[in-house]
Structures are given as C-alpha cells and as structure tokens.
Amino acid sequence: MTRSEVAYDLAVVGAGPAGLAAAGVAARAGLRVALLDAGARVGGQYFRQPPDGFHATRPGALHHGYARFVRLRDGLGDTDVLLGHRVWAIEPAVGGGFAVHCLKGGRERAATVAATRLLIATGAHDRVLPFPGWDLPGVMTAGGAQALLKGNLVVAGRRVVVAGTGPFLLPVATSLAAAGARVVGVFEAGGRFTLAPRALTRPGKAAEALGYGRLLARHRVPYKGGRAVVAAHGDGELTHVTVARVDAEWRPYQGGHETIRCDTLAVGYGFTPQLDLVAQLGCEIGADAAGVPAARVDRHMRTSAPGVYAAGETTGVGGADLAALEGEIAGRAVVADARGVPAAAHPAAVRTEARRRRLAAFADALLRSYPVRDGWTSWLRDDTLICRCEEVPYGRVKEARDLGAADARSIKLLARPGMGWCQGRICGEAVARLAGEAPGPPRRPIAQPVRLGDLAAMNERTSDDDA
Amino acid sequence: MPDVVVIGAGMVGAACAYYAAREGLSVTVVDRASVAGGTTGSGEGNVLVSDKEPGPELDLAVLSCRLWTELAAEAGEPGGFEHEPKGGLVVAESDEVLRALTELAGRQEKSGVATHRVTADELAGYEPHLAPGFAGGVFYPQDAQVQPMLAAARLVRRWPGVELRTGTEVTGLLTERGRVTGVRTGAGDIPAGAVVNAAGVWAGEAAALAGVELPIMPRRGFILVTEPLTARADGRPLVRHKVYTAAYVTNVASDSEGLETSAVVEATQAGTVLIGASRERVGFDRTVSLPVLARLARQAVGLFPVLADVRAIRAYCGFRPYCPDHLPVIGADPRVSGLYHACGHEGAGIGLAPVTGLLIARLLTGAVPELDLAPFRPDRFTGAAA
C-alpha cells in the first residue's frame, strides 16, 4: 500500500455543509487540510451537485441557500479535496495522529492519508421502516429521490407519492413537483407539519415551512397527516400503494384505507447519523433528542477521543444550517488546539455558540415532534422482507424471537438480518425496534467493503511483529 | 422446582440441558442476555478433531464429533443448524512441516481419528483454488461445521423438559448446609437439585458465587467475513473444506501471550467465506486491530490467491474461555456439592459441547461417564488438589 507522503494537520471526512465549513476555516487559518469524500463532487447530500456534463443552467434552482454553498466551496482555500475516496477504516498511527485508510475511485485503489487531527462529518442516511412491497422497484427513500433529482437532474417518476414522517417530506415533494413530477400526495404518519410556537423562534425555518406550503398549494399537492403508506403493490414494479388512516401510535384504523395509483413512492422516516468511523475510533456515543445514537461532543465539537472532532448530522440530525455552523466551530477548535490556545478565545465564539444553541434547540424540537411510533410493526406480514440483502422475512425474525433471541444481536445471529452487503445500515434500526430496543451504535470494524488483497497489503506495524 | 438449573444459554449450556432432559430431568436454563449471545455467537462453528494432539481433549472431540452427527440426524440432516460434515484439509508449507503433520496424524489415528495423507499433486483435487507450492497435507473427514447459534437455540428447545429464561442474570447461589440448592436471579430465586455452570468466559465469576476458584480467562479472536459469493459453475463452493496450514496446530496449544494467527478458511452455507482466527490474550478488549485483520487476510490470500479480489464486509471478535492447561472443566465440583462445571473449552466449545452435555448428564443421573473425567477436574488448579 502506498503511504501518503503528506501528513496533514487535519483530515475532514465528509464534504457536506459541516465538512466544507470546517475545512475552509482550518485551511484559511494556515493548516494543511485534506477533505475526503466518497462522492464525485463536494456538497454532500444536502448540496448534492449534478455532474459537470449536465450543463445545468441554474444549478441553484434545486437548492436552498445555493449562495451559501458557493461561499463554502470557494472558501476552501488550499484544502486538498480528495474526491472519490471511501474511508473504510481509521486507526491511530504509530507516533501520534491517524492513518485514514481509503479506497480510491471506481477501481478501488487503496490509499492512506495521514493526519494529526480528524473531523468526522459523515452525515446521516435515511431511516427505513420495512412494509409490504417496500422492495419493489419504484419504491425509494425520500433522501434517495432527492439525491437522484439533485445529483442527476432525474425526475424520480411521473406519478409520485411521498410518505413517511418529518418535515423533510416537504422539500422532497416540492422539488419533485417543481421538476415536473405529478406528486399525487404527501402522507405524514404523524401530525401535519405546522408552525408550532417553537418554530417561531427560528424565523428562517418558519419562512421555509410557509414557502413549502405555498409551493404544495401551487402544484395542487395534497398534504395529509395521520396517513401512512402501509403497503406498496405491483407486479415486478410499483403500480399503486395502500394509504391507511392511522391512530397516534400509527396503527391503521379499520376501513380507513385507500388505493392510490403511482409509479414512484418516496418514503422517509427521518435520518440516522452515520457513525461507523466515530465508533471505530472509540468516541463516546450518546443519543439525539429522538433517542437515535449520535456522537457526543463538547461545545467545541471535540469527541471523547483525543484529536477527533465531529460535526453535522454525526452529532445528531439537525439540518444543513446547524451542520455548517458546527463545522465552523469545529474548524476553529482544531486551529486553536493545533496552536495550543483556548478554543473559546476566538472573538466569534460567543456569537456562534448562541446561534448553535438556538438551531440545536429547534432541531431537537423537530426530532421530538416526529418520532417513529411502534404501530408500524402492525403493517408487517410474515412474508414482508425485513433485510433485503439476506432476504429475511418478518416471519423468520419472529421465529428467531421464539427460539430465544431476546435482543437485536441474537435475532441477527439466528435469522441473519443485517449480515449481508449493507451490514445492517438499512435494516438495523428496524430489527432493533422489533427486538424492543432503542437502536444502538454500530459495530463495524470495516466501514466499507474492502478487497482482501488490499487488506493483506496493509503495512504491518512493527509492534505487532514483536508481540 | 427443576432438577437442574444451567447457567448460560450458549452452546455448552444448551447441550447440557439437552442431554439432561433426554435423561428425563427437568431443566431450567438461565442467561442474563440471550440464547447464544456470548462466545457461541462470536465464533465459526468448528467441530474439529484435526487440531488436537492425542490426549484427553482429542478423546472428547472424537466422541463429540459422532454426537454432532447423531444430533443432526435425529432432526433430519442438517439438524436445523446447518450441520455439514465437510472435512478439514491441513496443508503443510514445507517437507519438514509435512513430516511433522504426518507424524501427528499417525498418532491421532490411534485415538480414533480418520486421516488421509494427501500428496502435493492431490491437493488440487481437494481444493482447486489452493495456492500452488504446498508440500502436501492431511485430510480429516470427521471435521465438521455447524451454525452454532441455531444449534444452541434449537437444542435447548428439542426436549419439552427444558425451560429457557433469557434476560435473567444469576446474582447468587442458594445454599443449604454447604450444598448448592439453586440460583438467585434478578427475577427471583430458582431452587433446584443441582446447578451447572456453563457461563463461558464468565464461568470464573459464576464459580466465585459459590466461593470456589476457577481460573477461566478470555483469549481474543478476530474473524473476517467476505461478501457472499455467487454459486460457481460447478455448483460447489470456492472453498470446499475447512482449510488451514499446519502452523495452526502449534498455535492452538500455544502458551504465548502475544498475537498468533493462522487462518482457517472455509465457506459457509450463506455463501460467505469465513477467515479465522487470531489468538491474543488482551482481556475483554473489543478494540479492532487492523494489523490483525491484515494478517488474517494475508494468510487467507496465501492459501487461496483468488480471495485477493473478494471483499471483506465484516469483522468480529469473540473471547474464548480458556484455562491455564488449555483443557476444559467438566465435572462435579468436589469443593461444593450440587455444583457442576461445564466450561473452559477455549476455541473448541462448539465441537465439544455435545460430549460435555452428555458427560454432565451422566453425572447428574448417577450413571458412569463414557470417559475418564480426571483430566477435567474443577479443582485441579488449586494447590490443595490431591
């Protein structure tokens, strides 16, 4: 394996709003910064960009705050932007710092980036709840639909149903509608997104919500609360869905079902922080306001592991504004720590601290307002796949429980959900919930599939040879 | 009141419950977590005779291999737990190692182990994708594979006389006039005629509840798992047997504190290839060691070069419960009446579980055990042991 000759002061993993902001702050202060991302361009999920070949005439049309993205991107200074780098493991390096092990490009060449400090800003992925028919072509996550639209300028389908829970359904629906899809309905399993008094503390957010309302009205998109897509149907591909009226626990009311024709279903139940790397590094992991695992950080975004910082959704799902702000704070803390001066001494610290608290309070309020309710399990049938990689139906999960599997790990050991290609990133939370547990932090020593040949070629540390 | 309480719903505890129930005893199995939640769920499911020197442990292994076949046949092969008598192929890197291996095989045969000498030319017939250059090997047809979590879960349920209580932690032992008469748990007392300690890596702590010492310690092992491989044109897996180098034999019996690896490579019925396992004494440290994984990968690729392009998707570690003399503890504790131990199997717990359960059931019913239990005495570690 080729060891990188450059030792960076900071390696930032993830080039979304948090990573961009942090890298920019640190690079402009004179640190040597590497910004790594698996994608082909910076921006992450939120600022996902179409490939250059698309010649998008108005690249900002699909984004809120496109100007801010441009500012972040252009503020990267001398940052080395390493795109197409998938990080599969990070280990403390001999003599301090970290070795960031990556797979580079489509041919997955192994590469290692050495850095004194690390910022993990790996974002979040869609939370998936299985239901009958969710494995049909045409069913995608809300985040996936948005990513297709932003990244490839593909209108996900002609007749689209958007369902799930949480305010993210609104931008998905409005941007699909604006791009020409016929959005036949937005079905929120919880209560409709309203301007709760708490939201008024964030004028920008309230305006955004009002804007969505106007957009939905303009495109004549019905937005209904207390409704859930409890089944998707089709012979080989999606043709229609069953929408049920559900009670406060998301159990369908008798007779409250309607069938809606569609070729695309975008379904989202919120997001789950991507914690593989922080877990690998042994950082303390707590829970966000919804009880979902998230990296614990101090007010300077330092994790419990020395030299490791986290920002953005990694510390709890809170949206792009908060992520960018956390990135900025983390970047400043890295600079201060590198110079051995107190992080709080920066003149901007007091202002950003207050702003972060306000944004975080808003994010927490949203998380608490849109929890996943246990009634979703009543949508399952014995043949509903829980794990798609290993093709484990709900019936086998029940059988594992009957065999004495009292927790999620034992269900996995007996019935194999989460053992396949995605390593439980998709089904892990559902399995935990079926076991009656709060979802736990990940334990994935290998964060990305890696060829045994590349693993075998890793430099062996002399200390182990001596052991 | 059950006749027996078994502490631990791992493979060994499940086998103890199975054989005791088969003898007509009523059994309650308690586990503070889940069925197969400890070392049983962190291993490979090895049922091996090939890796053992002639002696008391090999005698256990030979009988246990046969019991595994019976257990699987009883429910219709593969027994509901993927029993696969695929055999093991041990390959030698050099003529010198081959001589040592062949000599070992000769001694193992006297203990009832079936062995076939394999010449260098014949190796490809056993394993078409094996790297060239090995001096030869020995094939052990008795070596087998089970899915240990399913095996524990199914065996504990096979007899109606067994009650399984998961999420039930034993916090103390009930005693009466120096005799163990049950367990105290977070969910109340369970009086019983006898208590079997099958608590795996925590068996020392369970013994301590009775005031007796049992020096059982953890020995860490990492296992690499590849992506599931699609079926090959000939319908046979890429790796057909359990394959390892003869270096493994020396590592298993080793007293070294440090890291040792000698990859055992095999395919599973789920289509993945398992590469295990390292051996380290580092306490209960779960921190992932990339150099260990790298070394396992290197050895696996050394055996099967075709694996270089196969991706690892997972790695996990487990803790083998071992005793200073690398033998298990099986038998009634002469220091505390009513207490039996079935633990300390190190990396052989899956393979040796049935024989352990059978022997414990013999003791519980007052029958004569099939094997001499003296080498496995629970009090053999104390200076006072006569």
Tab-separated table of N, CA, C and O in Angstrom, chain B residues 196-255:
chain	number	residue	atom	x	y	z
B	196	VAL	N	-25.578	-26.273	37.073
B	196	VAL	CA	-24.482	-26.480	36.123
B	196	VAL	C	-23.966	-25.118	35.672
B	196	VAL	O	-24.739	-24.294	35.172
B	197	ASN	N	-22.674	-24.917	35.858
B	197	ASN	CA	-22.047	-23.655	35.458
B	197	ASN	C	-21.545	-23.770	34.019
B	197	ASN	O	-20.523	-24.382	33.757
B	198	ALA	N	-22.313	-23.188	33.102
B	198	ALA	CA	-21.912	-23.184	31.697
B	198	ALA	C	-21.848	-21.732	31.232
B	198	ALA	O	-22.372	-21.361	30.189
B	199	ALA	N	-21.204	-20.912	32.049
B	199	ALA	CA	-21.247	-19.460	31.827
B	199	ALA	C	-20.129	-18.953	30.920
B	199	ALA	O	-19.880	-17.748	30.851
B	200	GLY	N	-19.461	-19.879	30.235
B	200	GLY	CA	-18.486	-19.459	29.227
B	200	GLY	C	-17.367	-18.622	29.799
B	200	GLY	O	-16.767	-18.981	30.815
B	201	VAL	N	-17.072	-17.493	29.165
B	201	VAL	CA	-15.972	-16.657	29.658
B	201	VAL	C	-16.245	-16.075	31.039
B	201	VAL	O	-15.342	-15.574	31.687
B	202	TRP	N	-17.489	-16.141	31.474
B	202	TRP	CA	-17.826	-15.630	32.813
B	202	TRP	C	-17.951	-16.764	33.836
B	202	TRP	O	-18.449	-16.566	34.930
B	203	ALA	N	-17.509	-17.962	33.471
B	203	ALA	CA	-17.676	-19.118	34.351
B	203	ALA	C	-16.891	-18.953	35.649
B	203	ALA	O	-17.305	-19.448	36.706
B	204	GLY	N	-15.768	-18.241	35.572
B	204	GLY	CA	-14.997	-17.997	36.788
B	204	GLY	C	-15.801	-17.178	37.780
B	204	GLY	O	-15.789	-17.436	38.991
B	205	GLU	N	-16.532	-16.178	37.275
B	205	GLU	CA	-17.368	-15.347	38.145
B	205	GLU	C	-18.517	-16.162	38.731
B	205	GLU	O	-18.882	-15.989	39.895
B	206	ALA	N	-19.085	-17.035	37.903
B	206	ALA	CA	-20.185	-17.869	38.405
B	206	ALA	C	-19.676	-18.784	39.514
B	206	ALA	O	-20.350	-18.980	40.538
B	207	ALA	N	-18.476	-19.349	39.318
B	207	ALA	CA	-17.907	-20.231	40.345
B	207	ALA	C	-17.649	-19.455	41.628
B	207	ALA	O	-17.854	-19.962	42.734
B	208	ALA	N	-17.222	-18.204	41.458
B	208	ALA	CA	-16.912	-17.373	42.628
B	208	ALA	C	-18.154	-17.160	43.489
B	208	ALA	O	-18.043	-16.960	44.702
B	209	LEU	N	-19.342	-17.209	42.883
B	209	LEU	CA	-20.576	-17.063	43.658
B	209	LEU	C	-20.709	-18.199	44.669
B	209	LEU	O	-21.377	-18.063	45.690
B	210	ALA	N	-20.065	-19.334	44.356
B	210	ALA	CA	-20.082	-20.466	45.280
B	210	ALA	C	-18.835	-20.473	46.153
B	210	ALA	O	-18.623	-21.414	46.922
B	211	GLY	N	-18.021	-19.460	45.988
B	211	GLY	CA	-16.820	-19.357	46.806
B	211	GLY	C	-15.681	-20.245	46.334
B	211	GLY	O	-14.730	-20.465	47.076
B	212	VAL	N	-15.772	-20.750	45.113
B	212	VAL	CA	-14.670	-21.570	44.605
B	212	VAL	C	-13.991	-20.868	43.435
B	212	VAL	O	-14.607	-20.087	42.712
B	213	GLU	N	-12.713	-21.186	43.269
B	213	GLU	CA	-11.942	-20.546	42.227
B	213	GLU	C	-11.918	-21.398	40.973
B	213	GLU	O	-11.773	-22.624	41.038
B	214	LEU	N	-12.078	-20.740	39.852
B	214	LEU	CA	-11.979	-21.407	38.558
B	214	LEU	C	-11.248	-20.432	37.640
B	214	LEU	O	-11.789	-19.391	37.285
B	215	PRO	N	-9.997	-20.738	37.285
B	215	PRO	CA	-9.197	-19.743	36.554
B	215	PRO	C	-9.516	-19.735	35.060
B	215	PRO	O	-8.766	-20.253	34.254
B	216	ILE	N	-10.643	-19.127	34.722
B	216	ILE	CA	-11.031	-19.069	33.303
B	216	ILE	C	-10.849	-17.654	32.787
B	216	ILE	O	-11.327	-16.702	33.381
B	217	MET	N	-10.102	-17.548	31.698
B	217	MET	CA	-9.733	-16.228	31.180
B	217	MET	C	-10.098	-16.118	29.702
B	217	MET	O	-10.266	-17.133	29.027
B	218	PRO	N	-10.224	-14.883	29.197
B	218	PRO	CA	-10.588	-14.711	27.786
B	218	PRO	C	-9.375	-14.672	26.861
B	218	PRO	O	-8.340	-14.103	27.201
B	219	ARG	N	-9.499	-15.281	25.726
B	219	ARG	CA	-8.470	-15.206	24.687
B	219	ARG	C	-9.158	-14.718	23.421
B	219	ARG	O	-10.012	-15.402	22.858
B	220	ARG	N	-8.758	-13.528	22.985
B	220	ARG	CA	-9.497	-12.861	21.915
B	220	ARG	C	-9.213	-13.456	20.548
B	220	ARG	O	-8.088	-13.856	20.248
B	221	GLY	N	-10.226	-13.478	19.727
B	221	GLY	CA	-10.047	-13.906	18.345
B	221	GLY	C	-10.839	-13.023	17.407
B	221	GLY	O	-11.954	-12.604	17.725
B	222	PHE	N	-10.226	-12.685	16.276
B	222	PHE	CA	-10.937	-11.937	15.237
B	222	PHE	C	-11.261	-12.858	14.072
B	222	PHE	O	-10.480	-13.757	13.735
B	223	ILE	N	-12.393	-12.612	13.465
B	223	ILE	CA	-12.798	-13.362	12.281
B	223	ILE	C	-13.187	-12.361	11.200
B	223	ILE	O	-13.849	-11.361	11.476
B	224	LEU	N	-12.739	-12.634	9.993
B	224	LEU	CA	-13.102	-11.818	8.838
B	224	LEU	C	-14.172	-12.557	8.043
B	224	LEU	O	-14.087	-13.772	7.875
B	225	VAL	N	-15.139	-11.800	7.537
B	225	VAL	CA	-16.196	-12.395	6.724
B	225	VAL	C	-16.227	-11.695	5.376
B	225	VAL	O	-16.200	-10.465	5.315
B	226	THR	N	-16.283	-12.477	4.310
B	226	THR	CA	-16.328	-11.865	2.980
B	226	THR	C	-17.769	-11.630	2.539
B	226	THR	O	-18.715	-12.096	3.159
B	227	GLU	N	-17.893	-10.915	1.462
B	227	GLU	CA	-19.180	-10.771	0.788
B	227	GLU	C	-19.662	-12.170	0.390
B	227	GLU	O	-18.854	-13.074	0.206
B	228	PRO	N	-20.983	-12.349	0.285
B	228	PRO	CA	-21.470	-13.649	-0.177
B	228	PRO	C	-21.053	-13.864	-1.630
B	228	PRO	O	-21.197	-12.969	-2.457
B	229	LEU	N	-20.512	-15.037	-1.912
B	229	LEU	CA	-20.065	-15.324	-3.276
B	229	LEU	C	-21.181	-16.054	-4.011
B	229	LEU	O	-21.864	-16.897	-3.432
B	230	THR	N	-21.348	-15.735	-5.252
B	230	THR	CA	-22.388	-16.405	-6.026
B	230	THR	C	-21.932	-17.834	-6.322
B	230	THR	O	-20.746	-18.137	-6.344
B	231	ALA	N	-22.910	-18.672	-6.536
B	231	ALA	CA	-22.608	-20.082	-6.786
B	231	ALA	C	-21.713	-20.210	-8.011
B	231	ALA	O	-21.824	-19.460	-8.974
B	232	ARG	N	-20.777	-21.134	-7.949
B	232	ARG	CA	-19.859	-21.336	-9.056
B	232	ARG	C	-20.490	-22.274	-10.074
B	232	ARG	O	-21.476	-22.946	-9.796
B	233	ALA	N	-19.884	-22.290	-11.247
B	233	ALA	CA	-20.450	-23.048	-12.361
B	233	ALA	C	-20.664	-24.517	-11.979
B	233	ALA	O	-21.676	-25.124	-12.335
B	234	ASP	N	-19.716	-25.069	-11.218
B	234	ASP	CA	-19.852	-26.480	-10.862
B	234	ASP	C	-20.761	-26.688	-9.654
B	234	ASP	O	-20.916	-27.813	-9.175
B	235	GLY	N	-21.365	-25.614	-9.152
B	235	GLY	CA	-22.283	-25.737	-8.046
B	235	GLY	C	-21.604	-25.972	-6.706
B	235	GLY	O	-22.257	-26.154	-5.687
B	236	ARG	N	-20.281	-25.971	-6.700
B	236	ARG	CA	-19.576	-26.203	-5.443
B	236	ARG	C	-18.964	-24.896	-4.954
B	236	ARG	O	-18.652	-24.014	-5.747
B	237	PRO	N	-18.827	-24.774	-3.647
B	237	PRO	CA	-18.269	-23.517	-3.132
B	237	PRO	C	-16.803	-23.334	-3.525
B	237	PRO	O	-16.109	-24.303	-3.840
B	238	LEU	N	-16.368	-22.101	-3.487
B	238	LEU	CA	-14.976	-21.769	-3.820
B	238	LEU	C	-14.010	-22.533	-2.924
B	238	LEU	O	-12.979	-23.026	-3.362
B	239	VAL	N	-14.357	-22.573	-1.649
B	239	VAL	CA	-13.553	-23.324	-0.676
B	239	VAL	C	-14.430	-24.481	-0.193
B	239	VAL	O	-15.527	-24.257	0.303
B	240	ARG	N	-13.951	-25.714	-0.369
B	240	ARG	CA	-14.831	-26.861	-0.149
B	240	ARG	C	-14.761	-27.448	1.253
B	240	ARG	O	-15.694	-28.094	1.702
B	241	HIS	N	-13.637	-27.274	1.898
B	241	HIS	CA	-13.455	-27.866	3.222
B	241	HIS	C	-13.015	-26.774	4.195
B	241	HIS	O	-12.891	-25.619	3.803
B	242	LYS	N	-12.763	-27.190	5.418
B	242	LYS	CA	-12.056	-26.282	6.317
B	242	LYS	C	-10.583	-26.410	5.960
B	242	LYS	O	-10.036	-27.509	5.978
B	243	VAL	N	-9.968	-25.317	5.610
B	243	VAL	CA	-8.589	-25.407	5.149
B	243	VAL	C	-7.707	-24.529	6.029
B	243	VAL	O	-8.036	-23.363	6.274
B	244	TYR	N	-6.649	-25.112	6.503
B	244	TYR	CA	-5.707	-24.309	7.262
B	244	TYR	C	-4.305	-24.879	7.143
B	244	TYR	O	-4.127	-26.006	6.685
B	245	THR	N	-3.346	-24.071	7.543
B	245	THR	CA	-1.965	-24.553	7.465
B	245	THR	C	-1.596	-25.243	8.772
B	245	THR	O	-2.211	-25.009	9.813
B	246	ALA	N	-0.585	-26.082	8.683
B	246	ALA	CA	-0.202	-26.880	9.843
B	246	ALA	C	0.258	-26.009	11.002
B	246	ALA	O	0.292	-26.463	12.149
B	247	ALA	N	0.586	-24.748	10.745
B	247	ALA	CA	1.007	-23.855	11.823
B	247	ALA	C	-0.087	-23.710	12.874
B	247	ALA	O	0.183	-23.492	14.055
B	248	TYR	N	-1.346	-23.878	12.441
B	248	TYR	CA	-2.493	-23.751	13.344
B	248	TYR	C	-2.364	-24.710	14.525
B	248	TYR	O	-2.662	-24.373	15.659
B	249	VAL	N	-1.887	-25.919	14.243
B	249	VAL	CA	-1.819	-26.935	15.282
B	249	VAL	C	-0.908	-26.481	16.426
B	249	VAL	O	-1.207	-26.689	17.596
B	250	THR	N	0.178	-25.832	16.062
B	250	THR	CA	1.080	-25.373	17.122
B	250	THR	C	0.483	-24.179	17.856
B	250	THR	O	0.669	-24.023	19.050
B	251	ASN	N	-0.280	-23.332	17.163
B	251	ASN	CA	-0.850	-22.150	17.810
B	251	ASN	C	-1.912	-22.503	18.840
B	251	ASN	O	-2.010	-21.868	19.883
B	252	VAL	N	-2.751	-23.483	18.533
B	252	VAL	CA	-3.859	-23.805	19.421
B	252	VAL	C	-3.343	-24.171	20.805
B	252	VAL	O	-3.894	-23.772	21.817
B	253	ALA	N	-2.258	-24.922	20.820
B	253	ALA	CA	-1.736	-25.381	22.098
B	253	ALA	C	-0.742	-24.393	22.703
B	253	ALA	O	-0.157	-24.647	23.738
B	254	SER	N	-0.594	-23.241	22.061
B	254	SER	CA	0.462	-22.328	22.477
B	254	SER	C	0.147	-21.615	23.772
B	254	SER	O	-0.993	-21.339	24.104
B	255	ASP	N	1.178	-21.290	24.502
B	255	ASP	CA	1.033	-20.525	25.726
B	255	ASP	C	1.365	-19.056	25.509
B	255	ASP	O	1.376	-18.274	26.452
